[in-house]
Amino acid sequence: MTWLDAVPLALVCAAWLILPGLPVTYLAGLRGITAVGVAPAVTVAVTGVSAVAANKLGIGWSIWVPLVSVLVLAVLVGLGALLLRRRFQVVRPADPRGLLVAALLGLVPVLVIGSVILVKGMGRPEELAQTFDTVFHYNAVGYILDSGNASSLTLGTLGLPGLGGSFYPGAWHDLVSLAVLSTGAGIPAASNLMAGVLAVVVWPLSCMVLVRQVIGRSVAAMACTGVVSIAFSTFPWGLLGFGVLWPNTLGMTVAPIGIAAVLSLSGLATDDALGKARAWPLLGISYVAAGLAHPNVVFSMTGIGFFAVLTGALRRSIGLYREGRRARAFVGPVVVVVLFGAVWWWAAHASVFEPIRRSYWPPFESPAQAVGEALLNAQNNRTALWALSAVVLVGIVLAKRYRALRWVVAGHALSIFLFVVAASMNRPDTAKFTGFWYNDSYRLAAMLPITGVPLVVAALLWAATKTTEWGKLPRLGGLLRSVTGLTVVLAALLVVATKGLYFGAHAESIKSIYAGARRSADSTLVSDRELAFFQRIKDKIPADAMVANNPWDGTVMMPSLIGRKTIGAQLLLDSNPAYTYLAQHLVDVARDPQVCRYAKQLGVGYLVIGDGTFWSADGRRLQYPGTIDPGRRPGFQLLDSDGPMKLFRITACGTG
């Protein structure tokens, strides 16, 4: 597949993310960039919830499940909006058409620069991401397509026999499966293009909604927000080059929408585009979408949103105090602090989050270094973004003059604090703060652009406004004498000063997890030779068969690459006694009756030997001696081979 061939797939991914939610947002009364930007959050929530509901109702997963669900929601929202409008007769003034036009035009350079980053970073549209996490994400999509079950409540064990079902947020996998079902594309290509659309389309749109709430009806702000949103290293590019954290990426694109709703509810929105009546359900939708994408984004929204809620409560308290109602003036802030404090205390001690809080990443720098990296937007030893960081600092300083930015600065400080703790301390006692993000500095660093984008946009607007007020541009044309024109020019200068929004560094960040596919088989999940072998043996394995394998030799990717189920569908086998025993003793099938008992229990009829070892330095392949090449041992029939790669039918148990 060439990148030109991938354009239709990218358009389908964008359509699945935006179009289902758009009728809901328009029927709810949203218009312009707010309606378009909020639509993906609605889509994610409806897709994730409909997948759970379909499984509960015994309905197989298909493209019709989310489409019918969103149609039902749209009808309900439309009727509700009509009734409320008639009763209260409240219609919010629509944004000027120029606001949407400016936003869409601002997406053009984003698409150009973002596409260059993706092409240089991924190499090929269908290139495999060579990381630990991608094995699960690819195979989860394969499991959904094979089983027709896309529920987040059962996704965690990938449907392996004897393991039951466990929760894993599945909205990402559900959406990728819809792209595959719609186009017939391969899972790796659909995953890569879905991630790319999130980075260069959905994330900029979400940032525009947040900036619209912070700054108001500003054509200039809409024109430059998109470009600013993809300038930061830590998000979206950081999570596309680490992990790879696709579900987290999906959740983070929803986070600005949830915070935008909080601004409406706390009374901080400038020329509120949502209204409180819409903000309440939108906040709930955002939390559902984030929870089914990746739950740690729920904590990101709550942490940053806390400062908006507290700021709104403090402003109301000041008004009450000045009116002489001093007793009531203290109630609001106290309630906010106590409520959020109680939620934090519960989450910091709840047993349900204990496994997440116990995750450990060794500290790798001093607190001073971590602070410096955060201020330079160079977290986790990335390249310092000097020009962008200078503009962020201008935005922070502006908060002293502009009240609308003060809660933004507080949220920015929280993100810096959490990153510094994770990167430089990460002790058991600090897990009460960072444990909700697996104590992972990469996930925490990704929070900073949520507040960084509004700060940069505010700084650009301030600079443009001040320049026009000084009246020092008499010889320039009318466009450059306007705030909008000057803001666009300043944004363009920022692009130039950052050498194309640091596109080279961003591409290298992504390339680090894709380049392994072009190295030797000893350092990659699946080599080109392995892939060709898997495709050759596909028709020799029945579609309903279970294949024994060593998950560390490339065969772990068979469920997503050729649609054949393996007992090792993740890089670490679960503690099921049947899997464990086969992994240790399968080669002795002809003389060990217990092997046949477990093989029949799991339906294992084939053995595949792959080539190479992922992370071979760990010696993990040696942990599964039962899945080595049986050679001439009885009980196996060789069906195909290519050097060390072999396919055997297990003849000793009658399961093959």
PDB file of N, CA and C in Angstrom, residues 233-288:
ATOM      1  N   SER A 233       5.537  18.268  21.297  1.00  0.00           N
ATOM      2  CA  SER A 233       6.090  16.924  21.108  1.00  0.00           C
ATOM      3  C   SER A 233       5.318  15.866  21.868  1.00  0.00           C
ATOM      4  N   THR A 234       4.902  16.192  23.089  1.00  0.00           N
ATOM      5  CA  THR A 234       4.376  15.164  23.976  1.00  0.00           C
ATOM      6  C   THR A 234       3.007  14.652  23.562  1.00  0.00           C
ATOM      7  N   PHE A 235       2.236  15.511  22.893  1.00  0.00           N
ATOM      8  CA  PHE A 235       0.960  15.079  22.340  1.00  0.00           C
ATOM      9  C   PHE A 235       0.614  15.972  21.162  1.00  0.00           C
ATOM     10  N   PRO A 236       0.176  15.388  20.036  1.00  0.00           N
ATOM     11  CA  PRO A 236      -0.164  13.971  19.888  1.00  0.00           C
ATOM     12  C   PRO A 236       0.985  13.042  19.563  1.00  0.00           C
ATOM     13  N   TRP A 237       2.128  13.610  19.147  1.00  0.00           N
ATOM     14  CA  TRP A 237       3.183  12.766  18.588  1.00  0.00           C
ATOM     15  C   TRP A 237       3.832  11.873  19.631  1.00  0.00           C
ATOM     16  N   GLY A 238       3.927  12.338  20.874  1.00  0.00           N
ATOM     17  CA  GLY A 238       4.607  11.544  21.900  1.00  0.00           C
ATOM     18  C   GLY A 238       3.957  10.202  22.141  1.00  0.00           C
ATOM     19  N   LEU A 239       2.619  10.168  22.176  1.00  0.00           N
ATOM     20  CA  LEU A 239       1.938   8.904  22.430  1.00  0.00           C
ATOM     21  C   LEU A 239       1.866   8.029  21.184  1.00  0.00           C
ATOM     22  N   LEU A 240       2.140   8.602  20.001  1.00  0.00           N
ATOM     23  CA  LEU A 240       2.223   7.784  18.793  1.00  0.00           C
ATOM     24  C   LEU A 240       3.608   7.165  18.643  1.00  0.00           C
ATOM     25  N   GLY A 241       4.550   7.604  19.463  1.00  0.00           N
ATOM     26  CA  GLY A 241       5.903   7.068  19.385  1.00  0.00           C
ATOM     27  C   GLY A 241       6.340   6.377  20.650  1.00  0.00           C
ATOM     28  N   PHE A 242       5.395   6.094  21.543  1.00  0.00           N
ATOM     29  CA  PHE A 242       5.718   5.412  22.793  1.00  0.00           C
ATOM     30  C   PHE A 242       4.566   4.485  23.128  1.00  0.00           C
ATOM     31  N   GLY A 243       4.873   3.303  23.486  1.00  0.00           N
ATOM     32  CA  GLY A 243       3.828   2.383  23.948  1.00  0.00           C
ATOM     33  C   GLY A 243       3.517   1.222  23.026  1.00  0.00           C
ATOM     34  N   VAL A 244       2.841   1.401  21.945  1.00  0.00           N
ATOM     35  CA  VAL A 244       2.248   2.632  21.446  1.00  0.00           C
ATOM     36  C   VAL A 244       0.869   2.793  22.097  1.00  0.00           C
ATOM     37  N   LEU A 245       0.566   4.001  22.569  1.00  0.00           N
ATOM     38  CA  LEU A 245      -0.599   4.232  23.411  1.00  0.00           C
ATOM     39  C   LEU A 245      -1.774   4.779  22.602  1.00  0.00           C
ATOM     40  N   TRP A 246      -2.271   3.969  21.674  1.00  0.00           N
ATOM     41  CA  TRP A 246      -3.385   4.403  20.835  1.00  0.00           C
ATOM     42  C   TRP A 246      -4.664   4.660  21.633  1.00  0.00           C
ATOM     43  N   PRO A 247      -5.085   3.759  22.538  1.00  0.00           N
ATOM     44  CA  PRO A 247      -6.294   4.063  23.317  1.00  0.00           C
ATOM     45  C   PRO A 247      -6.160   5.350  24.122  1.00  0.00           C
ATOM     46  N   ASN A 248      -4.976   5.570  24.697  1.00  0.00           N
ATOM     47  CA  ASN A 248      -4.742   6.801  25.443  1.00  0.00           C
ATOM     48  C   ASN A 248      -4.836   8.021  24.521  1.00  0.00           C
ATOM     49  N   THR A 249      -4.321   7.866  23.298  1.00  0.00           N
ATOM     50  CA  THR A 249      -4.395   8.951  22.319  1.00  0.00           C
ATOM     51  C   THR A 249      -5.840   9.298  22.006  1.00  0.00           C
ATOM     52  N   LEU A 250      -6.668   8.279  21.800  1.00  0.00           N
ATOM     53  CA  LEU A 250      -8.085   8.523  21.543  1.00  0.00           C
ATOM     54  C   LEU A 250      -8.728   9.268  22.711  1.00  0.00           C
ATOM     55  N   GLY A 251      -8.454   8.826  23.929  1.00  0.00           N
ATOM     56  CA  GLY A 251      -9.024   9.485  25.095  1.00  0.00           C
ATOM     57  C   GLY A 251      -8.577  10.923  25.229  1.00  0.00           C
ATOM     58  N   MET A 252      -7.307  11.191  24.964  1.00  0.00           N
ATOM     59  CA  MET A 252      -6.792  12.551  25.113  1.00  0.00           C
ATOM     60  C   MET A 252      -7.408  13.517  24.109  1.00  0.00           C
ATOM     61  N   THR A 253      -7.819  13.016  22.942  1.00  0.00           N
ATOM     62  CA  THR A 253      -8.471  13.909  21.986  1.00  0.00           C
ATOM     63  C   THR A 253      -9.857  14.331  22.472  1.00  0.00           C
ATOM     64  N   VAL A 254     -10.423  13.581  23.417  1.00  0.00           N
ATOM     65  CA  VAL A 254     -11.728  13.923  23.986  1.00  0.00           C
ATOM     66  C   VAL A 254     -11.587  14.900  25.149  1.00  0.00           C
ATOM     67  N   ALA A 255     -10.441  14.898  25.812  1.00  0.00           N
ATOM     68  CA  ALA A 255     -10.258  15.683  27.038  1.00  0.00           C
ATOM     69  C   ALA A 255     -10.596  17.167  26.886  1.00  0.00           C
ATOM     70  N   PRO A 256     -10.171  17.857  25.823  1.00  0.00           N
ATOM     71  CA  PRO A 256     -10.540  19.287  25.715  1.00  0.00           C
ATOM     72  C   PRO A 256     -12.042  19.516  25.661  1.00  0.00           C
ATOM     73  N   ILE A 257     -12.797  18.545  25.134  1.00  0.00           N
ATOM     74  CA  ILE A 257     -14.252  18.700  25.061  1.00  0.00           C
ATOM     75  C   ILE A 257     -14.851  18.668  26.462  1.00  0.00           C
ATOM     76  N   GLY A 258     -14.392  17.725  27.280  1.00  0.00           N
ATOM     77  CA  GLY A 258     -14.881  17.656  28.655  1.00  0.00           C
ATOM     78  C   GLY A 258     -14.573  18.918  29.433  1.00  0.00           C
ATOM     79  N   ILE A 259     -13.378  19.456  29.239  1.00  0.00           N
ATOM     80  CA  ILE A 259     -12.998  20.678  29.951  1.00  0.00           C
ATOM     81  C   ILE A 259     -13.797  21.869  29.426  1.00  0.00           C
ATOM     82  N   ALA A 260     -14.091  21.884  28.126  1.00  0.00           N
ATOM     83  CA  ALA A 260     -14.934  22.949  27.569  1.00  0.00           C
ATOM     84  C   ALA A 260     -16.314  22.939  28.211  1.00  0.00           C
ATOM     85  N   ALA A 261     -16.851  21.740  28.470  1.00  0.00           N
ATOM     86  CA  ALA A 261     -18.147  21.643  29.146  1.00  0.00           C
ATOM     87  C   ALA A 261     -18.051  22.161  30.576  1.00  0.00           C
ATOM     88  N   VAL A 262     -16.940  21.868  31.242  1.00  0.00           N
ATOM     89  CA  VAL A 262     -16.743  22.357  32.612  1.00  0.00           C
ATOM     90  C   VAL A 262     -16.732  23.883  32.640  1.00  0.00           C
ATOM     91  N   LEU A 263     -16.148  24.507  31.630  1.00  0.00           N
ATOM     92  CA  LEU A 263     -16.115  25.971  31.577  1.00  0.00           C
ATOM     93  C   LEU A 263     -17.524  26.555  31.506  1.00  0.00           C
ATOM     94  N   SER A 264     -18.407  25.893  30.773  1.00  0.00           N
ATOM     95  CA  SER A 264     -19.800  26.358  30.733  1.00  0.00           C
ATOM     96  C   SER A 264     -20.447  26.249  32.099  1.00  0.00           C
ATOM     97  N   LEU A 265     -20.257  25.111  32.741  1.00  0.00           N
ATOM     98  CA  LEU A 265     -20.919  24.858  34.017  1.00  0.00           C
ATOM     99  C   LEU A 265     -20.376  25.737  35.135  1.00  0.00           C
ATOM    100  N   SER A 266     -19.099  26.105  35.053  1.00  0.00           N
ATOM    101  CA  SER A 266     -18.499  26.933  36.098  1.00  0.00           C
ATOM    102  C   SER A 266     -18.628  28.425  35.814  1.00  0.00           C
ATOM    103  N   GLY A 267     -19.216  28.766  34.680  1.00  0.00           N
ATOM    104  CA  GLY A 267     -19.420  30.174  34.355  1.00  0.00           C
ATOM    105  C   GLY A 267     -18.181  30.881  33.854  1.00  0.00           C
ATOM    106  N   LEU A 268     -17.177  30.138  33.406  1.00  0.00           N
ATOM    107  CA  LEU A 268     -15.924  30.755  32.954  1.00  0.00           C
ATOM    108  C   LEU A 268     -15.831  30.896  31.441  1.00  0.00           C
ATOM    109  N   ALA A 269     -16.762  30.305  30.706  1.00  0.00           N
ATOM    110  CA  ALA A 269     -16.679  30.361  29.251  1.00  0.00           C
ATOM    111  C   ALA A 269     -16.899  31.787  28.759  1.00  0.00           C
ATOM    112  N   THR A 270     -16.099  32.191  27.786  1.00  0.00           N
ATOM    113  CA  THR A 270     -16.245  33.504  27.165  1.00  0.00           C
ATOM    114  C   THR A 270     -17.184  33.373  25.967  1.00  0.00           C
ATOM    115  N   ASP A 271     -18.292  34.096  25.970  1.00  0.00           N
ATOM    116  CA  ASP A 271     -19.307  33.942  24.914  1.00  0.00           C
ATOM    117  C   ASP A 271     -19.656  32.468  24.758  1.00  0.00           C
ATOM    118  N   ASP A 272     -20.120  31.885  25.824  1.00  0.00           N
ATOM    119  CA  ASP A 272     -20.347  30.442  25.919  1.00  0.00           C
ATOM    120  C   ASP A 272     -21.037  29.884  24.672  1.00  0.00           C
ATOM    121  N   ALA A 273     -20.388  28.930  24.019  1.00  0.00           N
ATOM    122  CA  ALA A 273     -20.951  28.314  22.814  1.00  0.00           C
ATOM    123  C   ALA A 273     -21.773  27.081  23.122  1.00  0.00           C
ATOM    124  N   LEU A 274     -21.733  26.597  24.360  1.00  0.00           N
ATOM    125  CA  LEU A 274     -22.445  25.369  24.726  1.00  0.00           C
ATOM    126  C   LEU A 274     -23.724  25.661  25.501  1.00  0.00           C
ATOM    127  N   GLY A 275     -23.608  26.425  26.552  1.00  0.00           N
ATOM    128  CA  GLY A 275     -24.743  26.653  27.443  1.00  0.00           C
ATOM    129  C   GLY A 275     -24.839  25.538  28.462  1.00  0.00           C
ATOM    130  N   LYS A 276     -25.282  25.864  29.654  1.00  0.00           N
ATOM    131  CA  LYS A 276     -25.298  24.880  30.735  1.00  0.00           C
ATOM    132  C   LYS A 276     -26.224  23.708  30.446  1.00  0.00           C
ATOM    133  N   ALA A 277     -27.331  23.969  29.758  1.00  0.00           N
ATOM    134  CA  ALA A 277     -28.269  22.881  29.468  1.00  0.00           C
ATOM    135  C   ALA A 277     -27.620  21.804  28.612  1.00  0.00           C
ATOM    136  N   ARG A 278     -26.741  22.205  27.717  1.00  0.00           N
ATOM    137  CA  ARG A 278     -26.031  21.236  26.878  1.00  0.00           C
ATOM    138  C   ARG A 278     -24.751  20.746  27.544  1.00  0.00           C
ATOM    139  N   ALA A 279     -24.171  21.576  28.382  1.00  0.00           N
ATOM    140  CA  ALA A 279     -22.886  21.223  28.987  1.00  0.00           C
ATOM    141  C   ALA A 279     -23.002  20.027  29.921  1.00  0.00           C
ATOM    142  N   TRP A 280     -24.123  19.919  30.646  1.00  0.00           N
ATOM    143  CA  TRP A 280     -24.271  18.782  31.566  1.00  0.00           C
ATOM    144  C   TRP A 280     -24.230  17.444  30.835  1.00  0.00           C
ATOM    145  N   PRO A 281     -25.093  17.218  29.831  1.00  0.00           N
ATOM    146  CA  PRO A 281     -24.997  15.933  29.122  1.00  0.00           C
ATOM    147  C   PRO A 281     -23.675  15.770  28.377  1.00  0.00           C
ATOM    148  N   LEU A 282     -23.120  16.877  27.868  1.00  0.00           N
ATOM    149  CA  LEU A 282     -21.846  16.775  27.160  1.00  0.00           C
ATOM    150  C   LEU A 282     -20.729  16.354  28.095  1.00  0.00           C
ATOM    151  N   LEU A 283     -20.768  16.846  29.327  1.00  0.00           N
ATOM    152  CA  LEU A 283     -19.757  16.430  30.298  1.00  0.00           C
ATOM    153  C   LEU A 283     -19.862  14.922  30.551  1.00  0.00           C
ATOM    154  N   GLY A 284     -21.100  14.435  30.704  1.00  0.00           N
ATOM    155  CA  GLY A 284     -21.284  13.003  30.895  1.00  0.00           C
ATOM    156  C   GLY A 284     -20.803  12.207  29.699  1.00  0.00           C
ATOM    157  N   ILE A 285     -21.122  12.689  28.494  1.00  0.00           N
ATOM    158  CA  ILE A 285     -20.666  12.006  27.273  1.00  0.00           C
ATOM    159  C   ILE A 285     -19.147  11.976  27.206  1.00  0.00           C
ATOM    160  N   SER A 286     -18.511  13.079  27.573  1.00  0.00           N
ATOM    161  CA  SER A 286     -17.045  13.149  27.542  1.00  0.00           C
ATOM    162  C   SER A 286     -16.422  12.156  28.509  1.00  0.00           C
ATOM    163  N   TYR A 287     -16.999  12.040  29.689  1.00  0.00           N
ATOM    164  CA  TYR A 287     -16.467  11.097  30.665  1.00  0.00           C
ATOM    165  C   TYR A 287     -16.662   9.654  30.202  1.00  0.00           C
ATOM    166  N   VAL A 288     -17.815   9.358  29.613  1.00  0.00           N
ATOM    167  CA  VAL A 288     -18.038   8.008  29.080  1.00  0.00           C
ATOM    168  C   VAL A 288     -17.059   7.714  27.954  1.00  0.00           C
TER     169      VAL A 288
END
